[in-house]
Short mmCIF file of C-alpha atoms and ligand atoms in Angstrom, two decimals:
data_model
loop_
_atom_site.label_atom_id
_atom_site.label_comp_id
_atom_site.label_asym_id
_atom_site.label_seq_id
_atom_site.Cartn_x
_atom_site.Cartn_y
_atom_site.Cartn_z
CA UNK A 1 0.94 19.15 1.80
CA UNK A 2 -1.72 18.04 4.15
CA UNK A 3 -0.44 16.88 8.32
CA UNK A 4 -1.16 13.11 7.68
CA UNK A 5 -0.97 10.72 4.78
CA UNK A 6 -4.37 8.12 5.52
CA UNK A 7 -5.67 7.87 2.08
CA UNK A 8 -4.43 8.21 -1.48
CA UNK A 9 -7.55 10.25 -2.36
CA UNK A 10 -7.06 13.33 -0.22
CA UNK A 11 -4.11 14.30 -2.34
CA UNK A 12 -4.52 15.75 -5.68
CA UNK A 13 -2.87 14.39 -8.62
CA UNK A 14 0.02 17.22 -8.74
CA UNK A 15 0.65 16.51 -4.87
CA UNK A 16 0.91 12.49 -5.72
CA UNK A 17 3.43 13.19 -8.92
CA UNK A 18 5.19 15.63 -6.79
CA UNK A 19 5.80 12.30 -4.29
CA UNK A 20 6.53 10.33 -6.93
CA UNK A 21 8.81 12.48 -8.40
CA UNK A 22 10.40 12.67 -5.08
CA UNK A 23 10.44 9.20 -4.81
CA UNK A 24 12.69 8.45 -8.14
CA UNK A 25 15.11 11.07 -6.82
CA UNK A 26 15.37 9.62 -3.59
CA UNK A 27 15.82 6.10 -4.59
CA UNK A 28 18.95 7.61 -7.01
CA UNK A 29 20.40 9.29 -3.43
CA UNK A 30 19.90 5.77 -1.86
CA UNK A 31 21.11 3.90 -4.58
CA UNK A 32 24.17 6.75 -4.98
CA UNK A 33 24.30 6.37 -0.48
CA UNK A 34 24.29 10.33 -0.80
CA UNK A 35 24.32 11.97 2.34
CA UNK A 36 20.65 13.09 3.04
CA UNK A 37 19.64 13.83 6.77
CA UNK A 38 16.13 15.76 6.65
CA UNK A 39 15.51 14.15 9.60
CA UNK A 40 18.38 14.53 12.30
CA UNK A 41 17.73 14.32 15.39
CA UNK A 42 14.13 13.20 14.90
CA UNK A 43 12.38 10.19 15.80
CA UNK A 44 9.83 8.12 14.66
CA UNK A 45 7.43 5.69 16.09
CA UNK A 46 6.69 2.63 14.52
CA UNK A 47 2.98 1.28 15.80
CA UNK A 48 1.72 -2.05 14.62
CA UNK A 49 -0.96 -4.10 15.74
CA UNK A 50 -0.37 -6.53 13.02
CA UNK A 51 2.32 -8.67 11.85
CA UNK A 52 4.84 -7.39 8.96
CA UNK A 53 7.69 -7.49 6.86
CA UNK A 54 7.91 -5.15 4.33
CA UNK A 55 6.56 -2.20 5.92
CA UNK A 56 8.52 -2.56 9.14
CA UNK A 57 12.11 -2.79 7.36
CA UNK A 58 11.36 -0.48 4.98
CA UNK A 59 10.23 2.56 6.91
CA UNK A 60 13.08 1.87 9.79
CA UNK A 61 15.63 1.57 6.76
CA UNK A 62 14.35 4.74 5.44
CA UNK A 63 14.17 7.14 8.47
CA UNK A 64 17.05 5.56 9.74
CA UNK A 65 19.18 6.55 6.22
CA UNK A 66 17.72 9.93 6.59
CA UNK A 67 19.16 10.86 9.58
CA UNK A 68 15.86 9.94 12.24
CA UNK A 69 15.76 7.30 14.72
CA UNK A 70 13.07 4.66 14.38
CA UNK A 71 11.08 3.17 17.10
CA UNK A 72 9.59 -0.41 16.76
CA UNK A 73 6.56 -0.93 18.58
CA UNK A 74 4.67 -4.32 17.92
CA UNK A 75 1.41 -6.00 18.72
CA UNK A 76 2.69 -6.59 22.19
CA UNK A 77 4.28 -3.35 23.28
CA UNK A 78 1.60 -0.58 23.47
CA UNK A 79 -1.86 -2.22 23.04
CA UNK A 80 -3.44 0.87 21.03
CA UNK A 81 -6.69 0.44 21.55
CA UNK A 82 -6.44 -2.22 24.43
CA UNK A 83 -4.57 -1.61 26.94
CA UNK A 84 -4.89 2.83 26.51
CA UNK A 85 -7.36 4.15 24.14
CA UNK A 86 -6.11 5.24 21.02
CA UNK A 87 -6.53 8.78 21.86
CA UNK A 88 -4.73 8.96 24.79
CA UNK A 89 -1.68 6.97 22.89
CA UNK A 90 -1.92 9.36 20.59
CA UNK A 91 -1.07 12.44 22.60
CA UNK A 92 1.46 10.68 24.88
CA UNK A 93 3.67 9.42 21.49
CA UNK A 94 3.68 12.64 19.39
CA UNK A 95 4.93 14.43 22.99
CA UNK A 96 8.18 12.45 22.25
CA UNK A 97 7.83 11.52 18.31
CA UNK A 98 7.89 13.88 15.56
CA UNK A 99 6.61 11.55 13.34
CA UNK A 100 4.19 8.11 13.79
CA UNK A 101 3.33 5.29 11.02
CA UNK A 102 1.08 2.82 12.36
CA UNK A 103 -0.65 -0.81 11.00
CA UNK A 104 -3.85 -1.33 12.83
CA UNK A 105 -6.69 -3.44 12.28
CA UNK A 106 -10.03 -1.07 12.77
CA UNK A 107 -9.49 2.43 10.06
CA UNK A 108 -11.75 4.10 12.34
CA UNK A 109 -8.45 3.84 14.87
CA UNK A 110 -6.30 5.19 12.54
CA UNK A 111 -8.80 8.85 11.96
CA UNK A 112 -8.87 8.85 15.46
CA UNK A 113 -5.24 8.45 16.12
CA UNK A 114 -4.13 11.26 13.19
CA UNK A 115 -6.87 13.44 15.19
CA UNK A 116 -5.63 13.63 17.92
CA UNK A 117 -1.79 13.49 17.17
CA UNK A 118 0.26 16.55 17.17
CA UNK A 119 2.73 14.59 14.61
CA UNK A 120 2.19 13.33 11.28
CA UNK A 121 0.91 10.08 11.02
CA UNK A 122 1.23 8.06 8.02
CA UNK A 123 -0.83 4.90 7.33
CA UNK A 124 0.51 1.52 7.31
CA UNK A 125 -2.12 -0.53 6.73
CA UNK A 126 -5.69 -1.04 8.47
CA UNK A 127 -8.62 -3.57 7.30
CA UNK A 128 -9.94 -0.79 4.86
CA UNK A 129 -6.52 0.39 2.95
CA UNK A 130 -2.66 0.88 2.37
CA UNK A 131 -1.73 3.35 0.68
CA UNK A 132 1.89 3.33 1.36
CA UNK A 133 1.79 -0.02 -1.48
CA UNK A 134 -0.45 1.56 -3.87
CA UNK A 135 2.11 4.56 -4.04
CA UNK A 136 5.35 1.75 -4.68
CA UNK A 137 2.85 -0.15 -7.20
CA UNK A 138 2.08 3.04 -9.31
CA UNK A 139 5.94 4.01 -8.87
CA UNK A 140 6.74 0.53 -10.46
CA UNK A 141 4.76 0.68 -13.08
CA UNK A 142 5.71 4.18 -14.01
CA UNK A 143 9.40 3.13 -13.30
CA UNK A 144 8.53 -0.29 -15.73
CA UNK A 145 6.22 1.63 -18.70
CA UNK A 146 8.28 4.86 -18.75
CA UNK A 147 4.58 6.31 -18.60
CA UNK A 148 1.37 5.47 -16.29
CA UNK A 149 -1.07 6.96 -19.36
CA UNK A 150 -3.93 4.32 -20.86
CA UNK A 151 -3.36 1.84 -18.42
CA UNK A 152 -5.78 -1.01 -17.82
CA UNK A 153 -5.09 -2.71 -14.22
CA UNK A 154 -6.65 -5.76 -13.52
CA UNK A 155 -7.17 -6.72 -9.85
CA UNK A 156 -7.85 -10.59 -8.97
CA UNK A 157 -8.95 -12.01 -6.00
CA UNK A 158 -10.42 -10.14 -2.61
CA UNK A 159 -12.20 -6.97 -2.85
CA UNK A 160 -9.81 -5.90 0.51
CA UNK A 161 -7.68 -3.07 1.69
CA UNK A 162 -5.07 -3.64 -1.07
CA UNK A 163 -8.01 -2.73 -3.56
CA UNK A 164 -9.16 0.07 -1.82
CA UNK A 165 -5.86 1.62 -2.19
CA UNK A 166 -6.06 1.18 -5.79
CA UNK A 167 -9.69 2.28 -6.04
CA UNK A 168 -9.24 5.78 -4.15
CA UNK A 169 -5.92 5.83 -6.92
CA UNK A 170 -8.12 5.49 -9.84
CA UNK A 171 -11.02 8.29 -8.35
CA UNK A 172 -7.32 10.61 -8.79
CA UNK A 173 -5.26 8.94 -11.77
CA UNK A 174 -7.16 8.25 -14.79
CA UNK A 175 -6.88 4.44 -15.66
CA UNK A 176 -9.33 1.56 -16.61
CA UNK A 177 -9.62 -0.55 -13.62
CA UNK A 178 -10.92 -4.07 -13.21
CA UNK A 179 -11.46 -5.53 -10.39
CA UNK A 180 -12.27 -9.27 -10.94
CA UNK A 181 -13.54 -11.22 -7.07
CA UNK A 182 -16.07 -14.14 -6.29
CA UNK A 183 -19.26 -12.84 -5.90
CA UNK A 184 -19.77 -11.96 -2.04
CA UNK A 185 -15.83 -10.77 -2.12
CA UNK A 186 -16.00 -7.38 -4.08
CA UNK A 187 -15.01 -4.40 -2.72
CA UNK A 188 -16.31 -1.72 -0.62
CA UNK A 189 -19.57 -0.05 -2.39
CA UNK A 190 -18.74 3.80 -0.85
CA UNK A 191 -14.96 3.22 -2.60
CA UNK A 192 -16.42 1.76 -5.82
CA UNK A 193 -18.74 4.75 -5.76
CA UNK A 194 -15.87 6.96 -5.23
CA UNK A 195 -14.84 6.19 -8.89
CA UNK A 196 -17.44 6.19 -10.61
CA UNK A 197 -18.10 9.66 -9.38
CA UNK A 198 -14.61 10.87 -10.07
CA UNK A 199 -15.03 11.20 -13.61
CA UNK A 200 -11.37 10.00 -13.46
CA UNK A 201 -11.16 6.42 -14.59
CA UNK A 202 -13.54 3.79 -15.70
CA UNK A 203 -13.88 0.94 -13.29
CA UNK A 204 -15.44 -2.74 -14.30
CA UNK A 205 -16.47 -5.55 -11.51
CA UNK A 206 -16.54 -8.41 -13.05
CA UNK A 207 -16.27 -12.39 -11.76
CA UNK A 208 -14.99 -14.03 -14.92
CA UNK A 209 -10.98 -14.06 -14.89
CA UNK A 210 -10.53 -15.26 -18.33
CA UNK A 211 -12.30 -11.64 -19.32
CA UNK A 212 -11.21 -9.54 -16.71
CA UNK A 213 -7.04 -9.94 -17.72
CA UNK A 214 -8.01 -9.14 -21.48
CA UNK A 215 -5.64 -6.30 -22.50
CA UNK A 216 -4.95 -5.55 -19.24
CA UNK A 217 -1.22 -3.74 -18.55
CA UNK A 218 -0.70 -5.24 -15.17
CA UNK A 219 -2.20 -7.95 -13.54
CA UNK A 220 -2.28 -7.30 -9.37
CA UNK A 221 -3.48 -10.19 -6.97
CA UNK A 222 -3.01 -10.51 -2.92
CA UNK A 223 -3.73 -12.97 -0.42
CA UNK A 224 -7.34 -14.87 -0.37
CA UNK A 225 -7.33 -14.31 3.37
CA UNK A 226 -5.91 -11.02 4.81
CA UNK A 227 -3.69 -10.11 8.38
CA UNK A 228 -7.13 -11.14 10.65
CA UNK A 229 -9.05 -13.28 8.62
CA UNK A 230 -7.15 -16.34 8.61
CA UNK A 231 -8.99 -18.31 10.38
CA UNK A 232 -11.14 -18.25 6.94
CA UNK A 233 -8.61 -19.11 4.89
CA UNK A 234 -9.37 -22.96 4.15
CA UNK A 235 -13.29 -22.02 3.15
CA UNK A 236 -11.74 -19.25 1.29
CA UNK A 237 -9.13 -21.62 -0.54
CA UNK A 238 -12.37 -23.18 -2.22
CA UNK A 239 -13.99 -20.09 -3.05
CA UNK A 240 -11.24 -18.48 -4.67
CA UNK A 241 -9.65 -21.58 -6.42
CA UNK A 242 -11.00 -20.30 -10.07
CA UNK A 243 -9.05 -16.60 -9.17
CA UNK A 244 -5.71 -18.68 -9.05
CA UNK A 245 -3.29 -15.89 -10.86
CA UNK A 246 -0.98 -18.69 -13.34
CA UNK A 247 0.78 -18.70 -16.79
CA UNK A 248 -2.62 -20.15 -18.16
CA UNK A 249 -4.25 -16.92 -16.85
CA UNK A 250 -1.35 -14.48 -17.90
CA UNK A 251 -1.65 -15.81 -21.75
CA UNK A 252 -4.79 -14.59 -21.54
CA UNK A 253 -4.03 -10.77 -21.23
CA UNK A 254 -2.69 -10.96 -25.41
CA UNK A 255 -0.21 -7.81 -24.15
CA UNK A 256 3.10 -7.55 -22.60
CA UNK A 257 2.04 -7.31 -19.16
CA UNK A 258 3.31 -6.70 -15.92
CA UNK A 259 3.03 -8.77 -12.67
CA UNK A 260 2.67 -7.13 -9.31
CA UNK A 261 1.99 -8.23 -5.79
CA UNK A 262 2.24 -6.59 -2.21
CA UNK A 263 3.33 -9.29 -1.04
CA UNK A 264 3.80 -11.52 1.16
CA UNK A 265 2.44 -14.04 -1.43
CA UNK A 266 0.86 -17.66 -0.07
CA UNK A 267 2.79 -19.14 -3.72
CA UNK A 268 0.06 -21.87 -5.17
CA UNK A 269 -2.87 -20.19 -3.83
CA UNK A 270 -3.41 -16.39 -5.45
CA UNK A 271 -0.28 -16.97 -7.59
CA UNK A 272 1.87 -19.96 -9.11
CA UNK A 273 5.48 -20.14 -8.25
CA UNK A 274 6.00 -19.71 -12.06
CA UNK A 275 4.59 -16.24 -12.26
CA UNK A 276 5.76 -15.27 -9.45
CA UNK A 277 9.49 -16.16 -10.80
CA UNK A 278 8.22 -15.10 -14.63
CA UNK A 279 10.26 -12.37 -16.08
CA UNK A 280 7.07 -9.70 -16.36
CA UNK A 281 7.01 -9.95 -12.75
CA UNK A 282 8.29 -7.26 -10.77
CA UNK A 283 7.15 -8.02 -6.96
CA UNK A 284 10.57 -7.37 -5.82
CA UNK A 285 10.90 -4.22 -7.37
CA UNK A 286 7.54 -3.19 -6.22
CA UNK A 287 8.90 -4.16 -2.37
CA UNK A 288 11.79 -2.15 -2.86
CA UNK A 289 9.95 0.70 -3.75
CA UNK A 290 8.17 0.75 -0.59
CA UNK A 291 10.88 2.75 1.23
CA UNK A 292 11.45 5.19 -1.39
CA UNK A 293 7.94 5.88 -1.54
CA UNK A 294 7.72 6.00 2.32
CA UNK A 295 10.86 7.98 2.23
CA UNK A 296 9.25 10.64 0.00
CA UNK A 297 5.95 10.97 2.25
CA UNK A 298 7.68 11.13 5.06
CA UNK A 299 10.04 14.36 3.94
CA UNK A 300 6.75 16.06 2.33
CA UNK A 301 5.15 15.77 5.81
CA UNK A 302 8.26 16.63 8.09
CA UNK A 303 7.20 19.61 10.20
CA UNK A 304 10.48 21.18 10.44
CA UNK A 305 11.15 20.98 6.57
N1 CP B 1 3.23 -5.43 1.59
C1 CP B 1 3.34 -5.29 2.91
O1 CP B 1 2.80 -4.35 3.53
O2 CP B 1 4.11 -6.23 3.52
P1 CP B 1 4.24 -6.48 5.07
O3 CP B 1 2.90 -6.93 5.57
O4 CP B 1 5.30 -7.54 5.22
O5 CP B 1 4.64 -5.19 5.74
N1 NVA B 2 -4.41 -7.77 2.23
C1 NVA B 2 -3.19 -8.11 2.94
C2 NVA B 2 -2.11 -7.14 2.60
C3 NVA B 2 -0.79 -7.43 3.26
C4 NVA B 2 0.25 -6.41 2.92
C5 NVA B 2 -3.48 -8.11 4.43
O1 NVA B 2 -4.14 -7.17 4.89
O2 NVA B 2 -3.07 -9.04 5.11
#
């Protein structure tokens, strides 16, 4: 197991079933409340520079169940980057933490931070990715399919760090992936690049929605405007109106297909209330798998395991 988890494609595809796998027996020990302490007496800190629900609860739930002691540190405590350099932070917080998750907005802060920590550091979220969420989707899925084999996922909406996540999956876990965005909204080039030149999966960019959800096993959208950009988000609104994920849309797959979400969702912008509420959607499942995800990358990278 590599130090840090930054990015779904530096793990191989054994090392991401073996998380997984670890993962589904996890969630039975939390489900079961099991006693399971891997982490007594250890402590982690909590680093974000952005806002969040989902990631905070879920990774102080999870450490917190397995015996550690979670630290909260928000947008106004430390000022990474700001107020101390993000080198310097992190040296000072893996002298007292054996562990660090952080959300920032610049990725380039998040190498440098996993550089030059002596503990693990496990990403949260930056502008480019979040990988945490692309582990709980694919667990969902699985968890929802029995399988994850001949999948086609079809991503609508903003070529952001949500679809990175998913991209760097694909270049390691053989699907067909379609990523469906307005044109000026697609995602990174280097990322798209990445899986093309896997060999893995086969990847379409497309801006037609009507095509894009043909046959497709799960349909994935996000928010039009991300943590940082919403200052955009009424020019956005216009450009994005056609990417609107509704029933009208989901008829269109012609397969029993699955909803998902990272959530949160801005309801009657990327998605209707009705599929949101629809019975193949599975966004609350897909939250809760966040900490059982979490939980598994965290033991895989505890130092004293
Ligand atoms: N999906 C997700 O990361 O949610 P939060 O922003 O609420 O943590
Ligand atoms: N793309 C969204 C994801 C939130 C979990 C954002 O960065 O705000």
């Amino acid at each position: 197991m590599k130090n840090n988890f930054l990015h779904i494609a530096d793990y191989s595809k054994n090392e991401l079933w073996d998380i997984l796998n670890l993962a589904k027996e996890l969630k039975a020990k939390f489900h079961n409340r099991e006693d399971f302490k891997p982490f007594k007496d250890q402590s982690l800190a909590m680093i974000f520079a952005k806002p969040s629900a989902r990631t905070r609860i879920s990774f102080e739930t999870g450490f917190e169940w397995m015996g550690g002691h979670a630290i909260y540190l928000g947008p106004n405590d430390i000022g990474i980057g700001k107020r101390e350099s993000v080198k310097d932070i992190a040296r000072v917080v893996s002298r007292y933490n054996d562990m660090i998750m952080a959300r920032l907005f610049d990725h380039k802060h998040m190498l440098e931070l996993a550089e030059f920590s002596n503990s693990p550091v496990v990403n949260g979220l930056t502008d480019y990715n979040h990988p945490c969420q692309i582990m709980a989707d694919i667990m969902t899925v699985w968890e929802h399919r029995g399988n994850v084999d001949d999948l086609k996922i079809t991503y609508m909406g903003d070529g952001n760090n949500i679809v990175h996540s998913w991209l760097q999956l694909a270049s390691v876990f053989p699907m067909h992936f379609a990523c469906c965005s307005p044109s000026g909204y697609e995602p990174d080039e280097k990322t798209i690049s990445m899986v093309q030149n896997s060999g893995v999966s086969t990847f379409e960019l497309s801006h037609n929605p009507a095509t894009a959800v043909n046959g497709a096993d799960v349909v994935y959208t996000d928010v039009w405007a991300s943590m940082g950009q919403k200052a955009e988000a009424e020019e956005r609104e216009k450009i994005f109106s056609d990417f609107q994920v509704n029933e009208g849309l989901m008829d269109k797959t012609g397969k029993d297909t699955l909803f998902l979400h990272c959530l949160p969702a801005e309801r009657g912008r990327e998605v209707t209330d009705s599929v949101m509420e629809a019975s193949y959607s599975v966004v609350f499942d897909e939250a809760e798998n966040r900490m059982h995800a979490q939980n598994a990358i965290m033991v895989s990278l505890n130092k004293f395991r």
